Amino acid sequence: MALIRRALAASSVAVLTACSSGGEAAPPTVAPVPAVSGAPAPSVTAPRTPDLGRPETVATGLDVPWGLAFLPDGSALVAERDSGRILRVEPGREPTELRRLAAVDAGGEGGLLGLAVKDDWVYAYYTAADDNRIARFKRSGGEPEVIFDGIAKAGNHNGGRIAFGPDGMLYVGTGDAGERSRSQDRDDPAGKILRLTPEGDPAPGNPWSGSPVWSLGHRNVQGLAWDSRGRMYGIEFGQNQWDEVNLIEAGKNYGWPEVEGRGGDDRFANPIVQWGTDDASPSGAAVAGDTLYVAALRGERLWTVPLGGGSTKAEFTGKYGRLRTVAAAPDGSLWLTTSNTDGRGDTRDGDDRILRFPAR
């Protein structure tokens, strides 16, 4: 059956990547994103568009920057995966260390990963000695407290992206830790998107009472974003064929490991767009205006996905190397981090760096 599903996926993607008149594959297209019943109302609408032609360097010499979250004053907190440091970064100033998390057990793709900010609290997703977990601490001081643990760890597929949604709940992208069966096990937090209260409990209104699971059937989620209408997007690493952009809805199953990409099986939700793994290996995601921006590692490019429909477009292909995180700042600018010091890229002078693209 898996072979049949892959064949169906290949045939369906032919529509997406039909050849242009010059004989080269046209970029994938996305239909206008449908409305989602019950989607939470957005807290902020930011229609401004970043100017991708005006890059500004915010910071250089970073050690595998991973998570990025903005503070109310417009500065950002940035996580260094391997060092366990959380840095405060703002344009025109040298980064300063806010805290180093001693419990981080870095190795492979694990370490200090996603960051999120809510009020005076800083939330961090990190790999510890026995698992992946989420802790929070106050910027004003105090020791970190673990609010959620028991997420399977491995040398790869640790997930790690966390973000507060427009409903005020904490969303968590996890990976399958290299064990495919975890993704379809509803009692296992691995291979899922979780929805938690700020205190780390299963959020009210989740599809299954008392469960933190929001959606399942994921391989390795490292990008989460919402548009101005409250629709949620999850960015998924594929295995050998297709990376995915998914419209995330409560209780839906996104198919892994039964399906990679579009599967032709009505039990599973299809991605709204997919790319070959050589062209993407996507990580972070952000929405600005009516465009979803997706940072690609192996593909070394920034994908733009028009949510009103149309062709996706690759920006900066090869220019900055591996791109890990993209985030929309409160002032409408777009921030982008490289990941060339992670052992898989070609390090350039000044890597790793953070770039900023001001709003038009």
mmCIF file of C-alpha atoms in Angstrom:
data_model
loop_
_atom_site.group_PDB
_atom_site.id
_atom_site.type_symbol
_atom_site.label_atom_id
_atom_site.label_comp_id
_atom_site.label_asym_id
_atom_site.label_seq_id
_atom_site.Cartn_x
_atom_site.Cartn_y
_atom_site.Cartn_z
ATOM 1 C CA MET A 1 0.000 0.000 0.000
ATOM 2 C CA ALA A 2 2.864 2.394 0.773
ATOM 3 C CA LEU A 3 4.131 1.962 -2.779
ATOM 4 C CA ILE A 4 0.679 2.663 -4.169
ATOM 5 C CA ARG A 5 0.417 5.823 -2.098
ATOM 6 C CA ARG A 6 3.807 7.025 -3.274
ATOM 7 C CA ALA A 7 2.774 6.421 -6.857
ATOM 8 C CA LEU A 8 -0.370 8.429 -6.291
ATOM 9 C CA ALA A 9 1.719 11.181 -4.698
ATOM 10 C CA ALA A 10 4.012 11.288 -7.713
ATOM 11 C CA SER A 11 1.110 11.514 -10.132
ATOM 12 C CA SER A 12 -0.631 14.249 -8.176
ATOM 13 C CA VAL A 13 2.486 16.369 -7.879
ATOM 14 C CA ALA A 14 2.826 16.326 -11.653
ATOM 15 C CA VAL A 15 0.055 18.885 -11.629
ATOM 16 C CA LEU A 16 2.068 21.027 -9.241
ATOM 17 C CA THR A 17 5.384 20.821 -11.106
ATOM 18 C CA ALA A 18 4.302 20.764 -14.717
ATOM 19 C CA CYS A 19 7.101 21.723 -17.105
ATOM 20 C CA SER A 20 7.261 25.234 -18.454
ATOM 21 C CA SER A 21 7.648 25.941 -22.143
ATOM 22 C CA GLY A 22 11.431 26.106 -21.677
ATOM 23 C CA GLY A 23 11.524 22.516 -20.447
ATOM 24 C CA GLU A 24 12.353 23.372 -16.821
ATOM 25 C CA ALA A 25 10.027 22.450 -13.975
ATOM 26 C CA ALA A 26 7.776 25.333 -13.001
ATOM 27 C CA PRO A 27 7.666 26.211 -9.287
ATOM 28 C CA PRO A 28 4.942 24.516 -7.243
ATOM 29 C CA THR A 29 1.669 26.367 -6.972
ATOM 30 C CA VAL A 30 -0.780 26.712 -4.131
ATOM 31 C CA ALA A 31 -4.515 27.181 -4.466
ATOM 32 C CA PRO A 32 -6.074 29.973 -2.391
ATOM 33 C CA VAL A 33 -6.031 28.746 1.196
ATOM 34 C CA PRO A 34 -9.560 27.850 2.333
ATOM 35 C CA ALA A 35 -11.166 29.248 5.441
ATOM 36 C CA VAL A 36 -10.879 27.062 8.523
ATOM 37 C CA SER A 37 -13.988 26.573 10.592
ATOM 38 C CA GLY A 38 -13.396 27.599 14.192
ATOM 39 C CA ALA A 39 -10.002 29.200 13.538
ATOM 40 C CA PRO A 40 -9.121 31.554 16.419
ATOM 41 C CA ALA A 41 -9.390 35.251 15.702
ATOM 42 C CA PRO A 42 -5.993 36.875 15.193
ATOM 43 C CA SER A 43 -4.679 39.278 17.824
ATOM 44 C CA VAL A 44 -2.708 41.394 15.344
ATOM 45 C CA THR A 45 -3.009 42.088 11.635
ATOM 46 C CA ALA A 46 0.272 43.115 9.984
ATOM 47 C CA PRO A 47 -0.253 43.731 6.247
ATOM 48 C CA ARG A 48 3.182 45.315 5.693
ATOM 49 C CA THR A 49 5.535 43.584 3.258
ATOM 50 C CA PRO A 50 9.268 43.081 3.897
ATOM 51 C CA ASP A 51 11.652 44.470 1.293
ATOM 52 C CA LEU A 52 13.811 41.474 0.355
ATOM 53 C CA GLY A 53 16.069 43.722 -1.686
ATOM 54 C CA ARG A 54 17.350 45.632 1.372
ATOM 55 C CA PRO A 55 19.191 43.170 3.631
ATOM 56 C CA GLU A 56 20.695 44.476 6.864
ATOM 57 C CA THR A 57 23.082 42.440 9.014
ATOM 58 C CA VAL A 58 21.925 42.357 12.632
ATOM 59 C CA ALA A 59 24.469 39.916 14.106
ATOM 60 C CA THR A 60 27.407 37.743 13.005
ATOM 61 C CA GLY A 61 29.592 35.059 14.547
ATOM 62 C CA LEU A 62 26.734 33.081 16.111
ATOM 63 C CA ASP A 63 26.933 29.379 16.991
ATOM 64 C CA VAL A 64 24.097 27.529 15.209
ATOM 65 C CA PRO A 65 21.264 30.014 15.895
ATOM 66 C CA TRP A 66 17.951 28.144 16.080
ATOM 67 C CA GLY A 67 15.006 29.666 17.940
ATOM 68 C CA LEU A 68 14.118 33.353 17.669
ATOM 69 C CA ALA A 69 11.442 35.265 19.559
ATOM 70 C CA PHE A 70 10.768 38.989 19.828
ATOM 71 C CA LEU A 71 10.514 41.054 22.998
ATOM 72 C CA PRO A 72 8.008 43.906 23.360
ATOM 73 C CA ASP A 73 10.712 46.515 22.641
ATOM 74 C CA GLY A 74 11.444 44.959 19.229
ATOM 75 C CA SER A 75 14.726 43.298 20.194
ATOM 76 C CA ALA A 76 14.954 39.518 19.845
ATOM 77 C CA LEU A 77 16.041 36.529 21.844
ATOM 78 C CA VAL A 78 18.050 33.977 19.874
ATOM 79 C CA ALA A 79 18.897 30.410 20.920
ATOM 80 C CA GLU A 80 22.272 28.870 20.088
ATOM 81 C CA ARG A 81 21.641 25.155 19.613
ATOM 82 C CA ASP A 82 24.967 23.722 20.748
ATOM 83 C CA SER A 83 26.127 26.231 23.367
ATOM 84 C CA GLY A 84 22.796 26.438 25.203
ATOM 85 C CA ARG A 85 23.036 30.229 25.252
ATOM 86 C CA ILE A 86 20.087 32.589 24.849
ATOM 87 C CA LEU A 87 21.247 35.907 23.405
ATOM 88 C CA ARG A 88 19.517 39.255 23.273
ATOM 89 C CA VAL A 89 19.956 40.766 19.817
ATOM 90 C CA GLU A 90 19.047 44.183 18.454
ATOM 91 C CA PRO A 91 20.200 46.098 15.394
ATOM 92 C CA GLY A 92 23.273 48.261 15.911
ATOM 93 C CA ARG A 93 24.458 46.519 19.086
ATOM 94 C CA GLU A 94 26.553 43.493 19.937
ATOM 95 C CA PRO A 95 24.523 40.478 21.155
ATOM 96 C CA THR A 96 24.481 40.006 24.915
ATOM 97 C CA GLU A 97 23.929 36.780 26.829
ATOM 98 C CA LEU A 98 20.649 36.631 28.730
ATOM 99 C CA ARG A 99 21.063 33.102 30.072
ATOM 100 C CA ARG A 100 22.818 29.805 29.435
ATOM 101 C CA LEU A 101 20.687 26.683 30.028
ATOM 102 C CA ALA A 102 22.958 24.176 31.762
ATOM 103 C CA ALA A 103 20.513 21.286 31.263
ATOM 104 C CA VAL A 104 20.901 21.325 27.468
ATOM 105 C CA ASP A 105 22.364 18.080 26.101
ATOM 106 C CA ALA A 106 23.422 19.044 22.580
ATOM 107 C CA GLY A 107 24.214 16.394 19.982
ATOM 108 C CA GLY A 108 23.176 15.666 16.422
ATOM 109 C CA GLU A 109 20.104 17.788 15.709
ATOM 110 C CA GLY A 110 19.336 18.185 19.416
ATOM 111 C CA GLY A 111 20.196 21.024 21.775
ATOM 112 C CA LEU A 112 18.617 24.362 22.590
ATOM 113 C CA LEU A 113 15.944 24.734 19.911
ATOM 114 C CA GLY A 114 12.771 26.832 19.858
ATOM 115 C CA LEU A 115 12.003 29.953 21.866
ATOM 116 C CA ALA A 116 8.772 31.790 22.644
ATOM 117 C CA VAL A 117 7.940 34.828 24.765
ATOM 118 C CA LYS A 118 4.779 35.631 26.701
ATOM 119 C CA ASP A 119 4.644 38.568 29.088
ATOM 120 C CA ASP A 120 7.753 38.303 31.316
ATOM 121 C CA TRP A 121 8.191 34.584 30.586
ATOM 122 C CA VAL A 122 10.688 33.072 28.172
ATOM 123 C CA TYR A 123 9.899 29.542 26.955
ATOM 124 C CA ALA A 124 12.590 27.205 25.620
ATOM 125 C CA TYR A 125 12.337 23.810 23.909
ATOM 126 C CA TYR A 126 15.540 21.843 24.438
ATOM 127 C CA THR A 127 17.104 18.398 24.440
ATOM 128 C CA ALA A 128 17.960 17.168 27.933
ATOM 129 C CA ALA A 129 19.750 14.013 29.066
ATOM 130 C CA ASP A 130 16.748 11.719 28.562
ATOM 131 C CA ASP A 131 14.167 13.582 26.480
ATOM 132 C CA ASN A 132 13.105 16.787 24.797
ATOM 133 C CA ARG A 133 11.303 19.182 27.103
ATOM 134 C CA ILE A 134 9.990 22.699 27.519
ATOM 135 C CA ALA A 135 11.005 25.002 30.349
ATOM 136 C CA ARG A 136 10.178 28.591 31.131
ATOM 137 C CA PHE A 137 11.848 31.298 33.185
ATOM 138 C CA LYS A 138 11.249 34.954 33.907
ATOM 139 C CA ARG A 139 13.412 37.533 32.200
ATOM 140 C CA SER A 140 13.518 39.341 35.522
ATOM 141 C CA GLY A 141 15.257 36.373 37.181
ATOM 142 C CA GLY A 142 14.682 32.994 38.782
ATOM 143 C CA GLU A 143 15.470 29.403 37.873
ATOM 144 C CA PRO A 144 13.880 27.679 34.872
ATOM 145 C CA GLU A 145 10.896 25.432 35.566
ATOM 146 C CA VAL A 146 10.104 22.456 33.341
ATOM 147 C CA ILE A 147 6.473 22.658 32.228
ATOM 148 C CA PHE A 148 6.369 19.734 29.756
ATOM 149 C CA ASP A 149 8.695 16.780 29.282
ATOM 150 C CA GLY A 150 8.774 13.228 27.945
ATOM 151 C CA ILE A 151 9.117 14.113 24.248
ATOM 152 C CA ALA A 152 11.309 11.420 22.684
ATOM 153 C CA LYS A 153 14.852 12.497 21.736
ATOM 154 C CA ALA A 154 17.252 11.108 19.147
ATOM 155 C CA GLY A 155 20.182 12.192 17.005
ATOM 156 C CA ASN A 156 17.628 13.596 14.551
ATOM 157 C CA HIS A 157 13.916 14.391 14.210
ATOM 158 C CA ASN A 158 13.654 16.285 17.496
ATOM 159 C CA GLY A 159 11.204 18.879 16.168
ATOM 160 C CA GLY A 160 11.640 21.893 18.401
ATOM 161 C CA ARG A 161 9.601 24.867 17.160
ATOM 162 C CA ILE A 162 7.342 26.525 19.737
ATOM 163 C CA ALA A 163 5.087 29.549 19.315
ATOM 164 C CA PHE A 164 2.124 31.179 20.976
ATOM 165 C CA GLY A 165 -0.916 31.171 18.743
ATOM 166 C CA PRO A 166 -3.468 33.980 18.409
ATOM 167 C CA ASP A 167 -5.551 32.148 21.034
ATOM 168 C CA GLY A 168 -2.806 32.596 23.655
ATOM 169 C CA MET A 169 -1.964 28.881 23.770
ATOM 170 C CA LEU A 170 1.523 27.414 23.286
ATOM 171 C CA TYR A 171 1.899 25.280 20.153
ATOM 172 C CA VAL A 172 4.749 22.778 19.925
ATOM 173 C CA GLY A 173 6.142 21.007 16.850
ATOM 174 C CA THR A 174 7.749 17.655 17.639
ATOM 175 C CA GLY A 175 9.542 14.996 15.597
ATOM 176 C CA ASP A 176 9.210 11.222 15.505
ATOM 177 C CA ALA A 177 12.731 10.744 16.968
ATOM 178 C CA GLY A 178 13.506 8.364 14.116
ATOM 179 C CA GLU A 179 10.754 5.911 15.159
ATOM 180 C CA ARG A 180 7.972 6.172 12.580
ATOM 181 C CA SER A 181 5.275 4.446 14.602
ATOM 182 C CA ARG A 182 5.301 7.236 17.191
ATOM 183 C CA SER A 183 3.641 9.649 14.760
ATOM 184 C CA GLN A 184 0.401 7.641 14.617
ATOM 185 C CA ASP A 185 0.303 6.866 18.370
ATOM 186 C CA ARG A 186 -2.040 9.432 19.876
ATOM 187 C CA ASP A 187 -0.677 8.764 23.370
ATOM 188 C CA ASP A 188 2.874 9.633 22.337
ATOM 189 C CA PRO A 189 3.771 13.358 22.047
ATOM 190 C CA ALA A 190 6.393 12.636 19.357
ATOM 191 C CA GLY A 191 5.504 13.300 15.711
ATOM 192 C CA LYS A 192 2.744 15.745 16.648
ATOM 193 C CA ILE A 193 1.750 19.329 17.013
ATOM 194 C CA LEU A 194 0.836 19.899 20.654
ATOM 195 C CA ARG A 195 -1.326 22.658 22.126
ATOM 196 C CA LEU A 196 -0.622 23.601 25.731
ATOM 197 C CA THR A 197 -1.634 26.235 28.228
ATOM 198 C CA PRO A 198 1.126 28.673 29.221
ATOM 199 C CA GLU A 199 1.588 26.481 32.316
ATOM 200 C CA GLY A 200 2.212 23.376 30.180
ATOM 201 C CA ASP A 201 -1.110 21.573 30.624
ATOM 202 C CA PRO A 202 -3.248 20.198 27.751
ATOM 203 C CA ALA A 203 -5.160 23.215 26.491
ATOM 204 C CA PRO A 204 -8.952 23.357 26.804
ATOM 205 C CA GLY A 205 -10.691 22.677 23.512
ATOM 206 C CA ASN A 206 -8.117 20.179 22.255
ATOM 207 C CA PRO A 207 -9.566 17.434 20.027
ATOM 208 C CA TRP A 208 -9.136 14.741 22.701
ATOM 209 C CA SER A 209 -9.964 15.698 26.257
ATOM 210 C CA GLY A 210 -6.953 15.662 28.565
ATOM 211 C CA SER A 211 -4.519 15.177 25.664
ATOM 212 C CA PRO A 212 -1.956 17.786 24.546
ATOM 213 C CA VAL A 213 -2.234 16.577 20.923
ATOM 214 C CA TRP A 214 -3.591 19.075 18.388
ATOM 215 C CA SER A 215 -2.667 17.164 15.209
ATOM 216 C CA LEU A 216 -0.802 13.935 14.425
ATOM 217 C CA GLY A 217 0.928 12.058 11.639
ATOM 218 C CA HIS A 218 3.945 14.369 11.438
ATOM 219 C CA ARG A 219 7.545 13.383 10.704
ATOM 220 C CA ASN A 220 9.482 16.407 11.951
ATOM 221 C CA VAL A 221 7.769 19.767 12.455
ATOM 222 C CA GLN A 222 10.123 22.751 12.670
ATOM 223 C CA GLY A 223 7.961 25.615 11.431
ATOM 224 C CA LEU A 224 4.739 27.102 12.840
ATOM 225 C CA ALA A 225 2.973 30.249 11.638
ATOM 226 C CA TRP A 226 -0.458 31.918 11.534
ATOM 227 C CA ASP A 227 -1.933 34.298 9.016
ATOM 228 C CA SER A 228 -4.091 37.352 9.748
ATOM 229 C CA ARG A 229 -7.242 35.195 9.638
ATOM 230 C CA GLY A 230 -5.952 32.852 12.321
ATOM 231 C CA ARG A 231 -5.187 29.945 9.974
ATOM 232 C CA MET A 232 -2.246 27.834 11.134
ATOM 233 C CA TYR A 233 0.576 26.432 8.997
ATOM 234 C CA GLY A 234 2.964 23.620 9.886
ATOM 235 C CA ILE A 235 6.240 23.047 8.019
ATOM 236 C CA GLU A 236 7.329 19.435 7.646
ATOM 237 C CA PHE A 237 10.591 17.719 6.757
ATOM 238 C CA GLY A 238 10.017 14.870 4.316
ATOM 239 C CA GLN A 239 12.152 11.765 4.054
ATOM 240 C CA ASN A 240 13.376 11.181 0.510
ATOM 241 C CA GLN A 241 10.749 12.800 -1.728
ATOM 242 C CA TRP A 242 8.517 15.585 -0.463
ATOM 243 C CA ASP A 243 8.763 18.382 2.079
ATOM 244 C CA GLU A 244 5.408 19.861 3.050
ATOM 245 C CA VAL A 245 3.526 23.015 3.945
ATOM 246 C CA ASN A 246 0.369 21.955 5.755
ATOM 247 C CA LEU A 247 -2.745 23.875 6.733
ATOM 248 C CA ILE A 248 -3.115 22.656 10.321
ATOM 249 C CA GLU A 249 -6.565 21.880 11.702
ATOM 250 C CA ALA A 250 -7.508 20.393 15.042
ATOM 251 C CA GLY A 251 -7.598 16.593 15.160
ATOM 252 C CA LYS A 252 -6.410 16.017 11.598
ATOM 253 C CA ASN A 253 -3.945 13.301 10.636
ATOM 254 C CA TYR A 254 -1.180 14.374 8.238
ATOM 255 C CA GLY A 255 -0.235 10.878 7.213
ATOM 256 C CA TRP A 256 3.320 10.076 8.233
ATOM 257 C CA PRO A 257 4.609 7.375 7.894
ATOM 258 C CA GLU A 258 1.844 6.066 5.623
ATOM 259 C CA VAL A 259 2.076 9.044 3.283
ATOM 260 C CA GLU A 260 4.870 11.398 2.292
ATOM 261 C CA GLY A 261 3.533 14.419 0.445
ATOM 262 C CA ARG A 262 0.197 14.122 -1.363
ATOM 263 C CA GLY A 263 -1.017 10.611 -0.740
ATOM 264 C CA GLY A 264 -4.418 10.205 -2.400
ATOM 265 C CA ASP A 265 -5.828 8.744 0.837
ATOM 266 C CA ASP A 266 -8.818 10.558 2.316
ATOM 267 C CA ARG A 267 -7.857 9.470 5.844
ATOM 268 C CA PHE A 268 -4.985 11.958 5.709
ATOM 269 C CA ALA A 269 -4.786 15.688 5.068
ATOM 270 C CA ASN A 270 -2.783 16.685 1.995
ATOM 271 C CA PRO A 271 -0.216 19.493 2.068
ATOM 272 C CA ILE A 272 -1.171 22.750 0.394
ATOM 273 C CA VAL A 273 2.242 22.784 -1.316
ATOM 274 C CA GLN A 274 5.214 20.424 -1.473
ATOM 275 C CA TRP A 275 8.810 20.595 -2.653
ATOM 276 C CA GLY A 276 11.437 17.974 -3.371
ATOM 277 C CA THR A 277 13.764 17.536 -0.403
ATOM 278 C CA ASP A 278 16.801 18.803 -2.349
ATOM 279 C CA ASP A 279 14.970 22.080 -2.980
ATOM 280 C CA ALA A 280 13.824 22.697 0.557
ATOM 281 C CA SER A 281 14.382 20.708 3.786
ATOM 282 C CA PRO A 282 12.373 23.518 5.383
ATOM 283 C CA SER A 283 12.645 24.729 8.940
ATOM 284 C CA GLY A 284 11.274 28.075 10.130
ATOM 285 C CA ALA A 285 8.178 29.850 8.824
ATOM 286 C CA ALA A 286 6.549 33.259 9.147
ATOM 287 C CA VAL A 287 3.622 35.122 7.610
ATOM 288 C CA ALA A 288 3.832 38.753 6.544
ATOM 289 C CA GLY A 289 0.899 40.243 4.670
ATOM 290 C CA ASP A 290 -0.570 37.526 2.447
ATOM 291 C CA THR A 291 2.703 35.616 2.020
ATOM 292 C CA LEU A 292 4.102 32.667 3.947
ATOM 293 C CA TYR A 293 7.917 32.673 4.105
ATOM 294 C CA VAL A 294 9.699 29.335 4.606
ATOM 295 C CA ALA A 295 13.428 29.013 5.360
ATOM 296 C CA ALA A 296 15.138 26.069 3.634
ATOM 297 C CA LEU A 297 18.263 24.286 4.859
ATOM 298 C CA ARG A 298 19.411 21.873 2.154
ATOM 299 C CA GLY A 299 17.755 24.031 -0.503
ATOM 300 C CA GLU A 300 19.650 27.127 0.752
ATOM 301 C CA ARG A 301 16.816 29.476 -0.174
ATOM 302 C CA LEU A 302 13.834 31.356 1.199
ATOM 303 C CA TRP A 303 10.559 30.124 -0.261
ATOM 304 C CA THR A 304 7.644 32.532 -0.625
ATOM 305 C CA VAL A 305 4.180 30.971 -0.656
ATOM 306 C CA PRO A 306 1.327 33.270 -1.808
ATOM 307 C CA LEU A 307 -1.623 32.406 0.411
ATOM 308 C CA GLY A 308 -4.051 33.955 -2.048
ATOM 309 C CA GLY A 309 -2.978 31.416 -4.675
ATOM 310 C CA GLY A 310 -0.261 31.341 -7.299
ATOM 311 C CA SER A 311 3.270 30.067 -7.794
ATOM 312 C CA THR A 312 5.760 29.729 -4.985
ATOM 313 C CA LYS A 313 9.068 31.505 -5.521
ATOM 314 C CA ALA A 314 12.622 30.869 -4.321
ATOM 315 C CA GLU A 315 14.672 33.816 -3.056
ATOM 316 C CA PHE A 316 18.410 34.021 -2.266
ATOM 317 C CA THR A 317 19.194 30.552 -3.647
ATOM 318 C CA GLY A 318 22.723 29.760 -2.475
ATOM 319 C CA LYS A 319 23.433 33.366 -1.488
ATOM 320 C CA TYR A 320 23.493 32.943 2.283
ATOM 321 C CA GLY A 321 23.766 29.154 2.538
ATOM 322 C CA ARG A 322 21.516 27.127 4.822
ATOM 323 C CA LEU A 323 18.563 29.076 6.221
ATOM 324 C CA ARG A 324 17.086 27.931 9.530
ATOM 325 C CA THR A 325 14.649 30.452 10.946
ATOM 326 C CA VAL A 326 12.508 33.234 9.528
ATOM 327 C CA ALA A 327 10.405 35.459 11.764
ATOM 328 C CA ALA A 328 8.190 38.508 11.357
ATOM 329 C CA ALA A 329 9.115 41.295 13.784
ATOM 330 C CA PRO A 330 6.617 43.630 15.473
ATOM 331 C CA ASP A 331 7.730 46.497 13.188
ATOM 332 C CA GLY A 332 6.890 44.484 10.056
ATOM 333 C CA SER A 333 10.471 43.576 9.185
ATOM 334 C CA LEU A 334 11.504 40.004 8.419
ATOM 335 C CA TRP A 335 14.444 38.398 10.270
ATOM 336 C CA LEU A 336 16.345 35.454 8.800
ATOM 337 C CA THR A 337 19.027 33.259 10.390
ATOM 338 C CA THR A 338 21.628 31.118 8.641
ATOM 339 C CA SER A 339 22.725 27.648 9.767
ATOM 340 C CA ASN A 340 26.108 27.094 8.150
ATOM 341 C CA THR A 341 28.000 26.212 11.350
ATOM 342 C CA ASP A 342 25.808 23.201 12.124
ATOM 343 C CA GLY A 343 28.208 20.697 10.518
ATOM 344 C CA ARG A 344 26.227 20.391 7.298
ATOM 345 C CA GLY A 345 26.944 23.679 5.569
ATOM 346 C CA ASP A 346 29.814 25.594 4.004
ATOM 347 C CA THR A 347 30.780 28.292 6.457
ATOM 348 C CA ARG A 348 31.058 31.807 5.064
ATOM 349 C CA ASP A 349 32.925 34.720 6.609
ATOM 350 C CA GLY A 350 30.823 36.029 9.499
ATOM 351 C CA ASP A 351 28.631 32.946 9.886
ATOM 352 C CA ASP A 352 26.341 32.277 11.414
ATOM 353 C CA ARG A 353 24.447 35.500 10.940
ATOM 354 C CA ILE A 354 21.057 37.175 11.345
ATOM 355 C CA LEU A 355 19.699 39.293 8.513
ATOM 356 C CA ARG A 356 16.874 41.824 8.695
ATOM 357 C CA PHE A 357 14.680 42.972 5.815
ATOM 358 C CA PRO A 358 12.803 46.189 6.642
ATOM 359 C CA ALA A 359 9.118 46.632 5.917
ATOM 360 C CA ARG A 360 8.089 48.651 2.906
#
